[in-house]
Short mmCIF file of C-alpha atoms in Angstrom, two decimals:
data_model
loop_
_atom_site.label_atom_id
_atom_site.label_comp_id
_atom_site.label_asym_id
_atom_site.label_seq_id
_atom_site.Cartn_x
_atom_site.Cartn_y
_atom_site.Cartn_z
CA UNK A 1 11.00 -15.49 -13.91
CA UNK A 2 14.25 -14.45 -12.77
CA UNK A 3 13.49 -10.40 -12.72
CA UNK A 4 11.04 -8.26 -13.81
CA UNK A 5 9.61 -4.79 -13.50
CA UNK A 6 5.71 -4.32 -13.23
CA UNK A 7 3.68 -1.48 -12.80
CA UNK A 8 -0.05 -0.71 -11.27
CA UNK A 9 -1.93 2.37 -10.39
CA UNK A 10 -2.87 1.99 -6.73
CA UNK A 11 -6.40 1.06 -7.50
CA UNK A 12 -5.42 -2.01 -9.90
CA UNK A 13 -2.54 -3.08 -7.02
CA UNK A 14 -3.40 -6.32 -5.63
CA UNK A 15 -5.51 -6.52 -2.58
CA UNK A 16 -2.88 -9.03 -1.26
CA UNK A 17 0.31 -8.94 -3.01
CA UNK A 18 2.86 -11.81 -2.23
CA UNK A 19 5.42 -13.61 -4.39
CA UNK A 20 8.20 -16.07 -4.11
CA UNK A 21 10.47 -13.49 -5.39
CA UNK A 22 12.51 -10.34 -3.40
CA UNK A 23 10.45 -7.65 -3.83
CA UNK A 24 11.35 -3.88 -3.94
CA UNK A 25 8.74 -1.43 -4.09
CA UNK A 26 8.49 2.26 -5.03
CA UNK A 27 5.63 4.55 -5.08
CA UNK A 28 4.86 8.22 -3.21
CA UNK A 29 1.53 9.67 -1.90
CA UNK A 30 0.29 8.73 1.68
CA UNK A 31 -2.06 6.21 3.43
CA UNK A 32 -1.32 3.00 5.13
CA UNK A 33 0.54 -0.40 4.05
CA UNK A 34 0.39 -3.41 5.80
CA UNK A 35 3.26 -6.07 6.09
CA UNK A 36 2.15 -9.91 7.06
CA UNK A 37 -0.70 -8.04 8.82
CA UNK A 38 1.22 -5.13 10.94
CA UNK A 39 -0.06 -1.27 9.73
CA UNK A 40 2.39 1.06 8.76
CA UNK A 41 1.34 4.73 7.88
CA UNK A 42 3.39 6.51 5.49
CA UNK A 43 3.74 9.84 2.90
CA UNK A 44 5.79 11.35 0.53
CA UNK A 45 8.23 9.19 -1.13
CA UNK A 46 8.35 5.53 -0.09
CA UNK A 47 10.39 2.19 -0.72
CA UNK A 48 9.52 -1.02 0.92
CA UNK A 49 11.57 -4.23 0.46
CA UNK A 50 9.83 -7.73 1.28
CA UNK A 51 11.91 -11.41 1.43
CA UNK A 52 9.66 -14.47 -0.81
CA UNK A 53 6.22 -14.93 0.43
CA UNK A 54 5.83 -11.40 3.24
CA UNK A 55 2.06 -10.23 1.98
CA UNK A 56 1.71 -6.96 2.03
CA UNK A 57 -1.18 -4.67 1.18
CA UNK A 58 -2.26 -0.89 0.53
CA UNK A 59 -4.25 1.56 1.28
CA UNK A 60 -3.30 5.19 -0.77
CA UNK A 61 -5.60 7.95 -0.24
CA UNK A 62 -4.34 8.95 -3.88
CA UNK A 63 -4.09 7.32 -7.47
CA UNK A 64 -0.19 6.84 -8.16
CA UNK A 65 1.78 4.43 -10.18
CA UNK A 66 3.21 2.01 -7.92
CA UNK A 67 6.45 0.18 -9.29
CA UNK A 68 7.72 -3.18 -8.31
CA UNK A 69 11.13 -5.03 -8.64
CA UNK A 70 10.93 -8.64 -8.42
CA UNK A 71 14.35 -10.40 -8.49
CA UNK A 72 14.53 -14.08 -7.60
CA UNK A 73 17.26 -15.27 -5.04
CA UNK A 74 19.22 -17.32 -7.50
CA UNK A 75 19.14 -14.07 -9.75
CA UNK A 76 20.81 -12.00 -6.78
CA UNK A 77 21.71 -13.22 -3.71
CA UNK A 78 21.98 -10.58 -0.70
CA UNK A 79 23.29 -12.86 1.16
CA UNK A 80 26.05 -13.45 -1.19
CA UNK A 81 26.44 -9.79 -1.59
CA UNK A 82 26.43 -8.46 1.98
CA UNK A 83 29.55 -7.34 2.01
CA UNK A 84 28.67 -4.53 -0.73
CA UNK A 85 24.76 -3.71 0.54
CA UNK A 86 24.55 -4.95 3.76
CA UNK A 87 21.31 -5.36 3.32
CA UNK A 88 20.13 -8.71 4.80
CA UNK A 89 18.89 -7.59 8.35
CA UNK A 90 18.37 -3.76 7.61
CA UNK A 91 16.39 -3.97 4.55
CA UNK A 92 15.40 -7.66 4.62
CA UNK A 93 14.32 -10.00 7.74
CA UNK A 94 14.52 -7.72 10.70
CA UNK A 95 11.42 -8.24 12.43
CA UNK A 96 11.68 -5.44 14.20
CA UNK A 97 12.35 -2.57 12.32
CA UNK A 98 9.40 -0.67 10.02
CA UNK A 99 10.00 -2.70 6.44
CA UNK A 100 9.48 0.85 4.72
CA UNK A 101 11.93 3.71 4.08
CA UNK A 102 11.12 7.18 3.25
CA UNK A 103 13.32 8.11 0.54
CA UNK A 104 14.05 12.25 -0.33
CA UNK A 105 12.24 13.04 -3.44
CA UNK A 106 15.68 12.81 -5.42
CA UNK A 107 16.81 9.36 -4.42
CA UNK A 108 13.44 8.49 -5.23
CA UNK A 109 13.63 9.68 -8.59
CA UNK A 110 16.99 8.28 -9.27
CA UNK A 111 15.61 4.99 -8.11
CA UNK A 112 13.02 5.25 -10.46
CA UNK A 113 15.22 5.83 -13.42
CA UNK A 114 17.26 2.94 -12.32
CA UNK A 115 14.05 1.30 -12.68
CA UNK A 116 13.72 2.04 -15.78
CA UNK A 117 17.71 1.13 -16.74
CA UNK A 118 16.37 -2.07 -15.57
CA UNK A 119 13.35 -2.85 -17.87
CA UNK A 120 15.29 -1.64 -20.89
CA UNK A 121 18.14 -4.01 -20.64
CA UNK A 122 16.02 -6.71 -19.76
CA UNK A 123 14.28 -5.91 -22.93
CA UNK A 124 16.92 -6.14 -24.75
CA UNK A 125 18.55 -9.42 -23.94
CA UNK A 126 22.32 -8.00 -24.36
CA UNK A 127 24.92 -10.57 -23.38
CA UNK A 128 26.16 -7.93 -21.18
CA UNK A 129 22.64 -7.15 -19.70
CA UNK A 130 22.60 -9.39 -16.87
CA UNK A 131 25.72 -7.84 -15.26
CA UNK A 132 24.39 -4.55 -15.66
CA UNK A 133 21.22 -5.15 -14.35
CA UNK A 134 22.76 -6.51 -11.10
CA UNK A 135 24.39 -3.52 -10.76
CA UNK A 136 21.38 -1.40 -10.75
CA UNK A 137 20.26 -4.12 -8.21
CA UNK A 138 23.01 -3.28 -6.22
CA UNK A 139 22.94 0.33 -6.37
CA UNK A 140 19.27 0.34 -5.20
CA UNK A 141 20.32 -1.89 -2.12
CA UNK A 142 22.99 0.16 -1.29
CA UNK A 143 21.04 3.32 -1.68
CA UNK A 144 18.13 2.06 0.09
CA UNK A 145 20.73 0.80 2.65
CA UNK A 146 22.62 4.21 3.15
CA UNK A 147 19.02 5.81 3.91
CA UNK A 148 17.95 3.19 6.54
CA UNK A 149 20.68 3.50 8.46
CA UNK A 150 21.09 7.33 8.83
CA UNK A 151 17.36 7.31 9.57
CA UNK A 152 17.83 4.57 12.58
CA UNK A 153 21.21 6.46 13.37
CA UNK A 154 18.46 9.58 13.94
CA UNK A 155 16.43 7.73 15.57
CA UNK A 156 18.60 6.31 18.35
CA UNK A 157 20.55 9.82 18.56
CA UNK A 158 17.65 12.36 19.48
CA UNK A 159 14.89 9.69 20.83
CA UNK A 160 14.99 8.80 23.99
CA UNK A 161 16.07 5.36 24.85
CA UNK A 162 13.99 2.39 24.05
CA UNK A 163 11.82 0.99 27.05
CA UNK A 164 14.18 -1.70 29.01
CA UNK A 165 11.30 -4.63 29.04
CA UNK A 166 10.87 -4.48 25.38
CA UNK A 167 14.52 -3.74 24.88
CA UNK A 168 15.22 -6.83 27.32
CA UNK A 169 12.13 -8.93 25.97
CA UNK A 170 13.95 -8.62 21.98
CA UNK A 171 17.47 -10.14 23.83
CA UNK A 172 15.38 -12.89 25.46
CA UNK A 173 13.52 -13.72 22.16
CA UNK A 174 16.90 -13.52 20.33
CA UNK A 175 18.32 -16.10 22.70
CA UNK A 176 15.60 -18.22 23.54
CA UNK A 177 13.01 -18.29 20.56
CA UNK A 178 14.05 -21.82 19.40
CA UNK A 179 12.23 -23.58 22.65
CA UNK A 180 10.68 -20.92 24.38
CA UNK A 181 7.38 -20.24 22.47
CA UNK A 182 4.81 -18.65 25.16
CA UNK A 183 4.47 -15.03 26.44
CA UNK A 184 4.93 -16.41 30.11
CA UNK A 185 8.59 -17.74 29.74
CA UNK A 186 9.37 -14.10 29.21
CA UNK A 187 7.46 -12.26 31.41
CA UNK A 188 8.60 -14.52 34.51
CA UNK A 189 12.55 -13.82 33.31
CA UNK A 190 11.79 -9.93 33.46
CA UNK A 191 9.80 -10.40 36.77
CA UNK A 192 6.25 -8.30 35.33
CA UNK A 193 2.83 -9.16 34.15
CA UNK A 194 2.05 -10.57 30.58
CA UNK A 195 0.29 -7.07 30.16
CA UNK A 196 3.10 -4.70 31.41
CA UNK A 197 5.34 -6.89 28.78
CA UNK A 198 2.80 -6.87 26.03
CA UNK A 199 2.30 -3.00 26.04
CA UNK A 200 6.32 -2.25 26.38
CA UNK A 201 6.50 -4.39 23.21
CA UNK A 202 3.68 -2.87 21.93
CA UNK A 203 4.51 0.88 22.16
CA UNK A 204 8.42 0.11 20.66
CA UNK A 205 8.23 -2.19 17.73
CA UNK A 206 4.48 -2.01 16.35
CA UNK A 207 3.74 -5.56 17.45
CA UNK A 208 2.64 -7.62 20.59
CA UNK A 209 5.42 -10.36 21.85
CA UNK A 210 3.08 -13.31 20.68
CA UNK A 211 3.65 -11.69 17.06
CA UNK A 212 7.25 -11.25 17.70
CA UNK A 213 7.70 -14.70 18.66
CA UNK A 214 5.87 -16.25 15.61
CA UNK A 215 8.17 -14.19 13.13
CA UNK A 216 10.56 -14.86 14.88
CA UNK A 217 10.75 -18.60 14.16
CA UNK A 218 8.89 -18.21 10.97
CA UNK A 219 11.82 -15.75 9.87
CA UNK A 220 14.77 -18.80 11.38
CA UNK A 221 12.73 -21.25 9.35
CA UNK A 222 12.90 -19.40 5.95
CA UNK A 223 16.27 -19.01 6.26
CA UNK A 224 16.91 -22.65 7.07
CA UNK A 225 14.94 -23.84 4.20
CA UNK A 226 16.86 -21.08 1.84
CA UNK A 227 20.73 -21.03 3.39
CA UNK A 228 21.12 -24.73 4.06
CA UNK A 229 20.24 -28.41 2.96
CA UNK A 230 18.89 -29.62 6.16
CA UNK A 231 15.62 -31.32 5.78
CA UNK A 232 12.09 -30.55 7.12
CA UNK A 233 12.49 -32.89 10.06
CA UNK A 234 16.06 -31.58 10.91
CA UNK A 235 14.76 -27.92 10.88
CA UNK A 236 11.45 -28.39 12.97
CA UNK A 237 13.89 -30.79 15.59
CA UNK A 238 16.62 -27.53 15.68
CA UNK A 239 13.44 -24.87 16.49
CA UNK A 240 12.18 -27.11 19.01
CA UNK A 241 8.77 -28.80 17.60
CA UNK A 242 7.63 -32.13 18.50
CA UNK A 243 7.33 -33.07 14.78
CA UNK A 244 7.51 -32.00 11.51
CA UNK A 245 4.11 -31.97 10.73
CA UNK A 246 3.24 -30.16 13.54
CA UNK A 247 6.31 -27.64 12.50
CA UNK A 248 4.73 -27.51 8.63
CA UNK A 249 1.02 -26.83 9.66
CA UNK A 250 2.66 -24.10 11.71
CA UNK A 251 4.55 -22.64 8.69
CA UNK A 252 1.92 -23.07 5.84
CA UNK A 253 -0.45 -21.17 8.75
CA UNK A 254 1.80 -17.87 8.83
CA UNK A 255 3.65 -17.99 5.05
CA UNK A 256 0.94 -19.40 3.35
CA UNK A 257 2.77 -22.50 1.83
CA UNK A 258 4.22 -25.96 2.65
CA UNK A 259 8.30 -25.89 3.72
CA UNK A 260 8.53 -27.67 1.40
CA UNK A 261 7.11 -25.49 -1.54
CA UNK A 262 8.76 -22.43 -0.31
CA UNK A 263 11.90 -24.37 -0.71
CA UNK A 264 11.23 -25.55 -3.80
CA UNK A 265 10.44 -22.02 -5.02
CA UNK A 266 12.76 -19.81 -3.15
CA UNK A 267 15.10 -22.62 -3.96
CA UNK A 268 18.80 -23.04 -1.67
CA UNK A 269 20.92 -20.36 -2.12
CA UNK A 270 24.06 -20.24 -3.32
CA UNK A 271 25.99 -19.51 0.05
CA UNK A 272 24.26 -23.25 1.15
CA UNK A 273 25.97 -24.73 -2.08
CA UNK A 274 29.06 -22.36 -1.70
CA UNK A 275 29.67 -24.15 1.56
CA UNK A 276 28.89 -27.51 0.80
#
């Protein structure tokens, strides 16, 4: 499958929904989600965009059609496309952002059409239909895009400023993730307690530092295994595990497959065999 369109009322979703493809998904009402096991609450009109293998569940408080996009990476690439969505790190694998967008009840609409644009080319089977349907693709990024950032932009102009540790802990993480895997490493550097760190990082991105950490290297890993053709071994070496079995337990544990199957079904992208 290379794209499709599928569609469930909220009480036929699955109780654990996770695939191998991008996934873009648009439904209103309220309740909770969860992504990879972190709550979210939401209402109104919502669109949530997962990378292969995030698992995300629901819990609506109303019967609604959700709708799902599923487009494979070899299909469209976003990271072949940044320059027109700028997508990858705002809608994609940013660990520390909310994975959700509330959309105004016309862009979700228009979404929803586009949707719909979607399944009826695909249907169809036009010789043309593959470049339109990219497109659409790219319309929704950029759309979903335009509305992310104008509602961080908000956020950073009339919140006050983020808390310093957890602002300082996500630059130490950033820099040091690769061989510094325990909570201590960053405490010490800020000079305070596990637990002052833990509930700075708590109250400003959802999630304790442990948590932050293991995405962290889980989210490095994906995107070795997807944007390059280093092997297994090369990969758990360059994040700074003693082997690569060690460094494959520890993946299958948080994704829910081998390295080596999620490379085999998110495949290599193009910008690996671009630069090659």
């Amino acid at each position: 499958m290379k794209i499709k369109i599928q569609t469930y009322s909220t009480s036929d979703f699955p109780s654990e929904f996770t695939t191998e493809n991008y996934s873009v998904i648009l439904w209103k009402g309220s309740g909770v989600f969860s992504v990879d096991a972190i709550n979210y609450s939401y209402s109104g009109y919502n669109i949530l965009f997962l990378s292969p293998y995030q698992k995300v569940k629901l819990a609506s408080e109303s019967e609604e059609n959700i709708h799902v996009l599923l487009f494979h990476g070899d299909y469209y690439c976003i990271e072949y496309h940044k320059e027109e969505v700028a997508c990858n790190g705002l809608l994609f694998n940013n660990i520390y952002l909310n994975p959700g967008v509330e959309l105004s009840e016309e862009n979700y609409h228009y979404i929803l059409e586009l949707f719909n644009h979607i399944q009826k080319e695909e249907s169809e089977k036009h010789p043309f239909s593959e470049s339109i349907i990219k497109t659409y693709i790219q319309l929704i990024l950029a759309i979903g895009s335009k509305q992310k950032s104008s509602i961080e932009n908000s956020v950073v102009s009339h919140e006050k400023l983020p808390n310093k540790n957890a602002a300082e802990f996500q630059k130490l993480l950033e820099s040091h993730f690769k061989k510094e895997k325990e909570l201590a490493f960053y405490s010490d550097k800020l000079n305070i307690t596990n637990n002052t760190l833990s509930k700075a990082v708590k109250k400003e991105f959802s999630k304790t530092p442990t948590q932050l950490i293991n995405e962290r290297i889980i989210l490095e890993s994906k995107k070795l295994l997807h944007l390059t053709y280093r092997s297994v071994k090369e990969i758990a070496s360059e994040l700074g595990f003693a082997d690569e079995f060690y460094f494959s337990r520890y993946f299958k544990k948080s994704v829910g497959c081998s390295p080596k199957n999620y490379r085999e079904k998110v495949g290599i992208s193009v910008v690996a065999k671009m630069s090659m």
